[in-house]
Amino acid sequence: MKQTLENKTKEIVALISNYDFNNLSILSGNTGSLFLLSYYAEFTKDEKYLEKVEEIILQTYNKIQNGEYYISFTYSNGITGFLWAINNLNESGYIDIDLKEYFGDVIPLIYEFIFEKIEEGDFDFLHGALGPAGFLLDTIDIFPNNIEVIKVFNKLLLEKGVYNESSETLYFTSKVIKNDNEYEKVINLSLSHGMAAIIHYLTRCLTIPEIKSNELVVALNQIIKFYKVHQNPTEYNKSYFPSWVALHDHKASNSRMAWCYGDLGIGLTLYKAGEVLNDLSLKNYAYDVLKHSTYRKVPFEENIVEGNFCHGSSGLVETYRSIYQITMMKCF
């Protein structure tokens, strides 16, 4: 099996090394290639793959400067994801690129983007405000002005929440596309597009002394309580949580097994929140959510039909790897 995996990886790397996706996407473009090639360079101890990483970055930078790319500021398909990748690879020691020198003029544009998106109520991690906001958290040491921007952003974010006095919960609405290509406003629970991303983001904010506040702690606990109130009856359902909750009723439904939607991303996010909040009961609850997912092992039944990261098998493997590294429990 090991040899099969190594051969297949070598084949994929060879294809990626000689292919230009001609876009910035971290999920399906040149930015995503940077990680594969960097990790493969470490695995093989072959510097030529890092040279390819630097070549792709330089080509991408030149295309940005020459106006050859349509520039958005999203995390998934835009320049924010590209900058996040460079920062991540810098911190990992694979490359050494001065973000401030080459991309300092982009940061104010990212500020504008997150304020525009939060005004629209678009807190989506992949395509809206939260992905870029997370990047600003990552780069506070490089761009100290991020701190004050994030404080203002956090205030606006919490103002978009809807407080339910009877249940003492806080929730946020967003739109999903239904089968008839019409939009419906719902309470999305996912990590990729929903409130789990808010939990993840607020949890990270609480680890930064200059940003941490009691208002964020209260809001985080109220959002987490919403999940507990609206979980599925697990004796009748495969998943703890549905993909989303309708505004006017809560009908139990199963969510898929994936990084983007479902119990895995939610459970891991809740577990990390429990660590930061020093809440043992929340960590135990999250552990139960995650362990429950390990019984769902039939790929077709769980809608696992491809290998990509977002909603395929590789995303599951990486998420379970992260869960195991945190919990050290063999069931993961």
Short mmCIF file of C-alpha atoms in Angstrom, two decimals:
data_model
loop_
_atom_site.label_atom_id
_atom_site.label_comp_id
_atom_site.label_asym_id
_atom_site.label_seq_id
_atom_site.Cartn_x
_atom_site.Cartn_y
_atom_site.Cartn_z
CA MET A 1 0.00 0.00 0.00
CA LYS A 2 2.82 2.42 0.89
CA GLN A 3 4.48 1.90 -2.47
CA THR A 4 1.17 2.38 -4.28
CA LEU A 5 0.59 5.67 -2.49
CA GLU A 6 4.12 6.87 -3.23
CA ASN A 7 3.78 5.98 -6.91
CA LYS A 8 0.44 7.74 -7.23
CA THR A 9 1.77 10.82 -5.42
CA LYS A 10 4.79 10.91 -7.73
CA GLU A 11 2.45 10.74 -10.72
CA ILE A 12 0.28 13.60 -9.42
CA VAL A 13 3.30 15.76 -8.58
CA ALA A 14 4.68 15.27 -12.08
CA LEU A 15 1.38 16.46 -13.56
CA ILE A 16 1.10 19.43 -11.19
CA SER A 17 4.70 20.51 -11.79
CA ASN A 18 4.06 20.99 -15.48
CA TYR A 19 0.54 22.39 -15.40
CA ASP A 20 -0.59 26.00 -15.15
CA PHE A 21 -4.11 26.27 -13.77
CA ASN A 22 -4.04 29.94 -14.78
CA ASN A 23 -5.91 31.04 -11.67
CA LEU A 24 -5.21 31.97 -8.05
CA SER A 25 -7.48 29.41 -6.38
CA ILE A 26 -6.24 27.65 -3.27
CA LEU A 27 -8.78 24.87 -3.87
CA SER A 28 -8.36 24.31 -7.60
CA GLY A 29 -5.55 26.51 -8.86
CA ASN A 30 -1.88 27.40 -8.67
CA THR A 31 -2.00 28.37 -4.98
CA GLY A 32 -3.03 24.86 -4.00
CA SER A 33 -0.10 23.46 -5.98
CA LEU A 34 2.33 25.34 -3.74
CA PHE A 35 1.51 23.14 -0.76
CA LEU A 36 1.75 19.82 -2.58
CA LEU A 37 5.13 20.73 -4.06
CA SER A 38 6.47 22.06 -0.74
CA TYR A 39 5.42 18.97 1.19
CA TYR A 40 6.79 16.73 -1.54
CA ALA A 41 10.12 18.56 -1.41
CA GLU A 42 10.32 17.79 2.30
CA PHE A 43 9.32 14.16 1.74
CA THR A 44 11.83 13.55 -1.06
CA LYS A 45 14.54 15.94 0.21
CA ASP A 46 14.69 17.25 -3.37
CA GLU A 47 15.14 21.01 -3.63
CA LYS A 48 13.92 21.13 -7.22
CA TYR A 49 10.33 21.10 -5.98
CA LEU A 50 10.93 24.18 -3.85
CA GLU A 51 12.46 25.82 -6.90
CA LYS A 52 9.18 25.08 -8.69
CA VAL A 53 7.27 26.65 -5.79
CA GLU A 54 9.29 29.85 -6.13
CA GLU A 55 8.75 29.78 -9.90
CA ILE A 56 4.97 29.51 -9.51
CA ILE A 57 4.92 32.34 -6.95
CA LEU A 58 6.97 34.58 -9.24
CA GLN A 59 4.78 33.80 -12.26
CA THR A 60 1.65 34.46 -10.23
CA TYR A 61 3.04 37.73 -8.86
CA ASN A 62 3.90 38.92 -12.37
CA LYS A 63 0.45 38.02 -13.68
CA ILE A 64 -1.14 39.96 -10.82
CA GLN A 65 1.05 42.98 -11.56
CA ASN A 66 0.30 42.76 -15.30
CA GLY A 67 -3.45 42.52 -14.77
CA GLU A 68 -3.66 39.03 -16.29
CA TYR A 69 -5.78 37.67 -13.44
CA TYR A 70 -9.23 38.70 -12.37
CA ILE A 71 -8.53 39.76 -8.80
CA SER A 72 -10.92 38.99 -5.98
CA PHE A 73 -10.08 39.04 -2.28
CA THR A 74 -11.70 35.80 -1.18
CA TYR A 75 -9.82 33.07 0.65
CA SER A 76 -10.75 30.29 -1.77
CA ASN A 77 -10.19 31.86 -5.18
CA GLY A 78 -8.64 35.26 -4.53
CA ILE A 79 -5.43 36.99 -3.62
CA THR A 80 -6.05 36.54 0.12
CA GLY A 81 -5.68 32.80 -0.22
CA PHE A 82 -2.49 33.29 -2.23
CA LEU A 83 -1.03 35.56 0.47
CA TRP A 84 -2.14 33.16 3.20
CA ALA A 85 -0.27 30.38 1.40
CA ILE A 86 2.91 32.47 1.12
CA ASN A 87 2.71 33.36 4.81
CA ASN A 88 2.12 29.72 5.76
CA LEU A 89 5.06 28.52 3.66
CA ASN A 90 7.22 31.31 5.11
CA GLU A 91 6.40 30.17 8.64
CA SER A 92 7.08 26.55 7.70
CA GLY A 93 10.52 27.48 6.40
CA TYR A 94 9.95 26.40 2.81
CA ILE A 95 10.37 29.90 1.35
CA ASP A 96 11.45 33.36 2.44
CA ILE A 97 9.36 36.13 0.88
CA ASP A 98 8.82 39.56 2.41
CA LEU A 99 5.02 39.98 2.43
CA LYS A 100 5.25 43.56 3.58
CA GLU A 101 7.59 44.57 0.77
CA TYR A 102 5.78 42.86 -2.08
CA PHE A 103 2.16 42.88 -0.95
CA GLY A 104 1.84 45.61 1.69
CA ASP A 105 -0.34 47.69 -0.65
CA VAL A 106 -2.88 44.86 -0.85
CA ILE A 107 -3.70 44.80 2.88
CA PRO A 108 -5.88 47.98 2.88
CA LEU A 109 -7.85 46.44 0.01
CA ILE A 110 -8.47 43.35 2.12
CA TYR A 111 -9.73 45.66 4.90
CA GLU A 112 -12.20 47.17 2.45
CA PHE A 113 -13.30 43.73 1.29
CA ILE A 114 -14.12 42.34 4.74
CA PHE A 115 -16.10 45.46 5.69
CA GLU A 116 -18.00 45.32 2.42
CA LYS A 117 -18.81 41.65 2.90
CA ILE A 118 -19.87 41.95 6.53
CA GLU A 119 -22.14 44.84 5.59
CA GLU A 120 -23.78 42.44 3.12
CA GLY A 121 -24.04 39.81 5.87
CA ASP A 122 -21.66 37.56 3.95
CA PHE A 123 -19.49 35.91 6.61
CA ASP A 124 -18.71 32.85 4.45
CA PHE A 125 -15.24 31.45 5.18
CA LEU A 126 -14.34 30.44 1.63
CA HIS A 127 -16.02 33.22 -0.35
CA GLY A 128 -16.91 35.98 2.12
CA ALA A 129 -15.46 37.92 5.05
CA LEU A 130 -14.16 35.31 7.47
CA GLY A 131 -11.39 33.78 5.35
CA PRO A 132 -9.66 37.13 4.81
CA ALA A 133 -10.34 38.12 8.43
CA GLY A 134 -8.53 34.96 9.50
CA PHE A 135 -5.59 35.92 7.32
CA LEU A 136 -5.45 39.28 9.09
CA LEU A 137 -5.21 37.42 12.40
CA ASP A 138 -2.31 35.39 10.99
CA THR A 139 -0.34 38.45 9.94
CA ILE A 140 -0.72 40.80 12.92
CA ASP A 141 3.02 40.67 13.58
CA ILE A 142 3.70 41.79 10.00
CA PHE A 143 0.85 44.31 9.75
CA PRO A 144 0.11 45.66 13.29
CA ASN A 145 -2.75 47.84 11.99
CA ASN A 146 -4.71 44.61 11.59
CA ILE A 147 -5.53 44.70 15.30
CA GLU A 148 -7.68 47.83 15.22
CA VAL A 149 -9.30 46.77 11.95
CA ILE A 150 -10.21 43.39 13.44
CA LYS A 151 -11.73 45.02 16.53
CA VAL A 152 -14.05 47.11 14.36
CA PHE A 153 -14.82 44.10 12.17
CA ASN A 154 -15.70 41.97 15.21
CA LYS A 155 -18.16 44.59 16.43
CA LEU A 156 -19.88 44.65 13.04
CA LEU A 157 -19.89 40.85 12.87
CA LEU A 158 -21.65 40.44 16.21
CA GLU A 159 -24.20 43.08 15.23
CA LYS A 160 -25.23 40.81 12.33
CA GLY A 161 -26.18 38.05 14.77
CA VAL A 162 -29.76 37.38 15.83
CA TYR A 163 -30.26 36.82 19.56
CA ASN A 164 -33.01 34.47 20.69
CA GLU A 165 -33.94 35.52 24.20
CA SER A 166 -35.98 32.44 25.06
CA SER A 167 -33.13 30.01 24.28
CA GLU A 168 -30.29 32.46 25.00
CA THR A 169 -28.69 31.61 21.69
CA LEU A 170 -27.10 33.63 18.92
CA TYR A 171 -27.34 32.72 15.25
CA PHE A 172 -26.46 34.13 11.84
CA THR A 173 -28.37 33.73 8.60
CA SER A 174 -27.01 33.16 5.11
CA LYS A 175 -28.26 31.99 1.73
CA VAL A 176 -28.05 28.54 0.16
CA ILE A 177 -28.97 27.46 -3.35
CA LYS A 178 -31.82 24.97 -3.51
CA ASN A 179 -32.39 22.37 -6.22
CA ASP A 180 -34.47 24.77 -8.30
CA ASN A 181 -31.53 27.26 -8.36
CA GLU A 182 -33.39 29.62 -6.06
CA TYR A 183 -31.85 31.05 -2.90
CA GLU A 184 -33.22 30.35 0.56
CA LYS A 185 -32.17 32.16 3.73
CA VAL A 186 -31.20 29.61 6.38
CA ILE A 187 -28.98 29.17 9.42
CA ASN A 188 -26.01 27.38 7.90
CA LEU A 189 -24.11 25.23 10.41
CA SER A 190 -21.14 24.26 8.21
CA LEU A 191 -17.46 25.13 8.51
CA SER A 192 -17.01 26.21 4.89
CA HIS A 193 -19.99 28.53 4.58
CA GLY A 194 -21.72 28.66 7.95
CA MET A 195 -21.56 29.41 11.65
CA ALA A 196 -18.87 26.86 12.48
CA ALA A 197 -16.51 29.27 10.71
CA ILE A 198 -17.63 32.00 13.12
CA ILE A 199 -16.92 29.71 16.08
CA HIS A 200 -13.48 28.98 14.63
CA TYR A 201 -12.77 32.65 14.02
CA LEU A 202 -13.93 33.87 17.45
CA THR A 203 -11.97 31.08 19.13
CA ARG A 204 -8.84 32.32 17.40
CA CYS A 205 -9.59 35.92 18.41
CA LEU A 206 -9.72 34.84 22.06
CA THR A 207 -6.12 33.63 21.86
CA ILE A 208 -4.88 37.14 21.02
CA PRO A 209 -4.74 39.38 24.15
CA GLU A 210 -5.13 42.63 22.20
CA ILE A 211 -8.38 41.38 20.65
CA LYS A 212 -9.88 39.15 23.34
CA SER A 213 -12.98 40.59 25.04
CA ASN A 214 -15.84 39.47 27.24
CA GLU A 215 -18.28 40.28 24.41
CA LEU A 216 -16.57 37.72 22.19
CA VAL A 217 -16.67 35.08 24.94
CA VAL A 218 -20.39 35.63 25.52
CA ALA A 219 -21.17 35.54 21.79
CA LEU A 220 -19.12 32.38 21.29
CA ASN A 221 -20.95 30.55 24.07
CA GLN A 222 -24.33 31.67 22.72
CA ILE A 223 -23.50 30.36 19.23
CA ILE A 224 -22.27 27.05 20.64
CA LYS A 225 -25.49 26.73 22.63
CA PHE A 226 -27.45 27.14 19.36
CA TYR A 227 -25.74 24.02 18.03
CA LYS A 228 -26.65 22.03 21.11
CA VAL A 229 -30.27 23.17 20.97
CA HIS A 230 -30.58 22.25 17.32
CA GLN A 231 -28.69 18.98 17.16
CA ASN A 232 -30.41 15.94 15.65
CA PRO A 233 -31.83 13.13 17.80
CA THR A 234 -28.78 10.89 17.30
CA GLU A 235 -30.64 7.65 17.98
CA TYR A 236 -32.55 8.21 14.74
CA ASN A 237 -29.99 10.06 12.61
CA LYS A 238 -26.50 9.39 11.32
CA SER A 239 -25.24 12.90 11.99
CA TYR A 240 -25.39 15.07 15.08
CA PHE A 241 -26.16 18.13 13.00
CA PRO A 242 -28.02 18.95 9.80
CA SER A 243 -26.30 21.00 7.12
CA TRP A 244 -28.49 23.96 7.98
CA VAL A 245 -31.56 24.92 9.98
CA ALA A 246 -34.60 26.53 8.36
CA LEU A 247 -35.67 29.84 9.85
CA HIS A 248 -39.17 28.73 10.78
CA ASP A 249 -38.77 25.08 11.74
CA HIS A 250 -36.11 22.57 12.65
CA LYS A 251 -36.44 19.29 10.84
CA ALA A 252 -33.80 16.72 11.61
CA SER A 253 -31.73 15.72 8.58
CA ASN A 254 -28.38 14.11 7.95
CA SER A 255 -25.36 16.08 6.78
CA ARG A 256 -22.58 14.62 4.67
CA MET A 257 -19.18 13.37 5.75
CA ALA A 258 -16.74 16.03 4.56
CA TRP A 259 -14.48 18.87 5.61
CA CYS A 260 -16.87 21.47 4.26
CA TYR A 261 -20.19 20.28 5.70
CA GLY A 262 -21.16 17.99 8.53
CA ASP A 263 -20.12 16.78 11.94
CA LEU A 264 -16.37 16.56 11.35
CA GLY A 265 -15.69 20.24 10.78
CA ILE A 266 -18.24 21.25 13.42
CA GLY A 267 -16.96 18.77 16.00
CA LEU A 268 -13.32 19.76 15.55
CA THR A 269 -14.24 23.44 15.80
CA LEU A 270 -16.23 22.83 19.00
CA TYR A 271 -13.34 20.87 20.50
CA LYS A 272 -10.88 23.68 19.85
CA ALA A 273 -13.35 26.17 21.33
CA GLY A 274 -13.58 24.00 24.43
CA GLU A 275 -9.80 24.12 24.80
CA VAL A 276 -9.62 27.90 24.52
CA LEU A 277 -12.64 28.42 26.80
CA ASN A 278 -11.23 25.86 29.25
CA ASP A 279 -14.61 24.11 29.11
CA LEU A 280 -14.25 20.38 29.75
CA SER A 281 -17.94 19.66 29.19
CA LEU A 282 -17.76 21.26 25.74
CA LYS A 283 -14.66 19.22 24.86
CA ASN A 284 -16.45 16.03 25.94
CA TYR A 285 -19.49 16.99 23.89
CA ALA A 286 -17.31 17.65 20.84
CA TYR A 287 -15.51 14.35 21.37
CA ASP A 288 -18.86 12.54 21.32
CA VAL A 289 -19.75 14.28 18.05
CA LEU A 290 -16.45 13.28 16.48
CA LYS A 291 -16.49 9.70 17.75
CA HIS A 292 -20.04 9.28 16.45
CA SER A 293 -18.73 10.11 12.97
CA THR A 294 -16.30 7.16 13.02
CA TYR A 295 -19.22 4.72 12.66
CA ARG A 296 -20.10 6.14 9.25
CA LYS A 297 -17.83 4.03 7.08
CA VAL A 298 -19.68 3.33 3.82
CA PRO A 299 -18.35 5.90 1.30
CA PHE A 300 -21.29 5.87 -1.10
CA GLU A 301 -23.85 6.22 1.70
CA GLU A 302 -21.90 9.19 3.10
CA ASN A 303 -21.60 10.90 -0.32
CA ILE A 304 -17.84 10.37 -0.50
CA VAL A 305 -17.42 9.89 -4.22
CA GLU A 306 -14.18 11.72 -5.04
CA GLY A 307 -10.77 12.50 -3.60
CA ASN A 308 -10.69 16.29 -3.34
CA PHE A 309 -10.15 18.21 -0.13
CA CYS A 310 -13.33 20.24 0.23
CA HIS A 311 -15.90 17.44 0.07
CA GLY A 312 -13.84 14.38 -0.78
CA SER A 313 -11.77 11.70 0.91
CA SER A 314 -8.53 13.69 1.25
CA GLY A 315 -10.32 16.32 3.32
CA LEU A 316 -11.63 13.59 5.61
CA VAL A 317 -8.17 12.09 6.06
CA GLU A 318 -6.64 15.46 6.90
CA THR A 319 -9.44 16.32 9.35
CA TYR A 320 -9.17 12.97 11.14
CA ARG A 321 -5.38 13.44 11.26
CA SER A 322 -5.89 16.81 12.97
CA ILE A 323 -8.40 15.30 15.38
CA TYR A 324 -6.02 12.47 16.28
CA GLN A 325 -3.12 14.88 16.86
CA ILE A 326 -5.27 16.86 19.30
CA THR A 327 -6.99 13.98 21.13
CA MET A 328 -4.49 11.11 20.64
CA MET A 329 -7.49 8.77 20.63
CA LYS A 330 -6.98 5.62 18.49
CA CYS A 331 -10.55 5.62 17.18
CA PHE A 332 -9.59 8.53 14.90
#
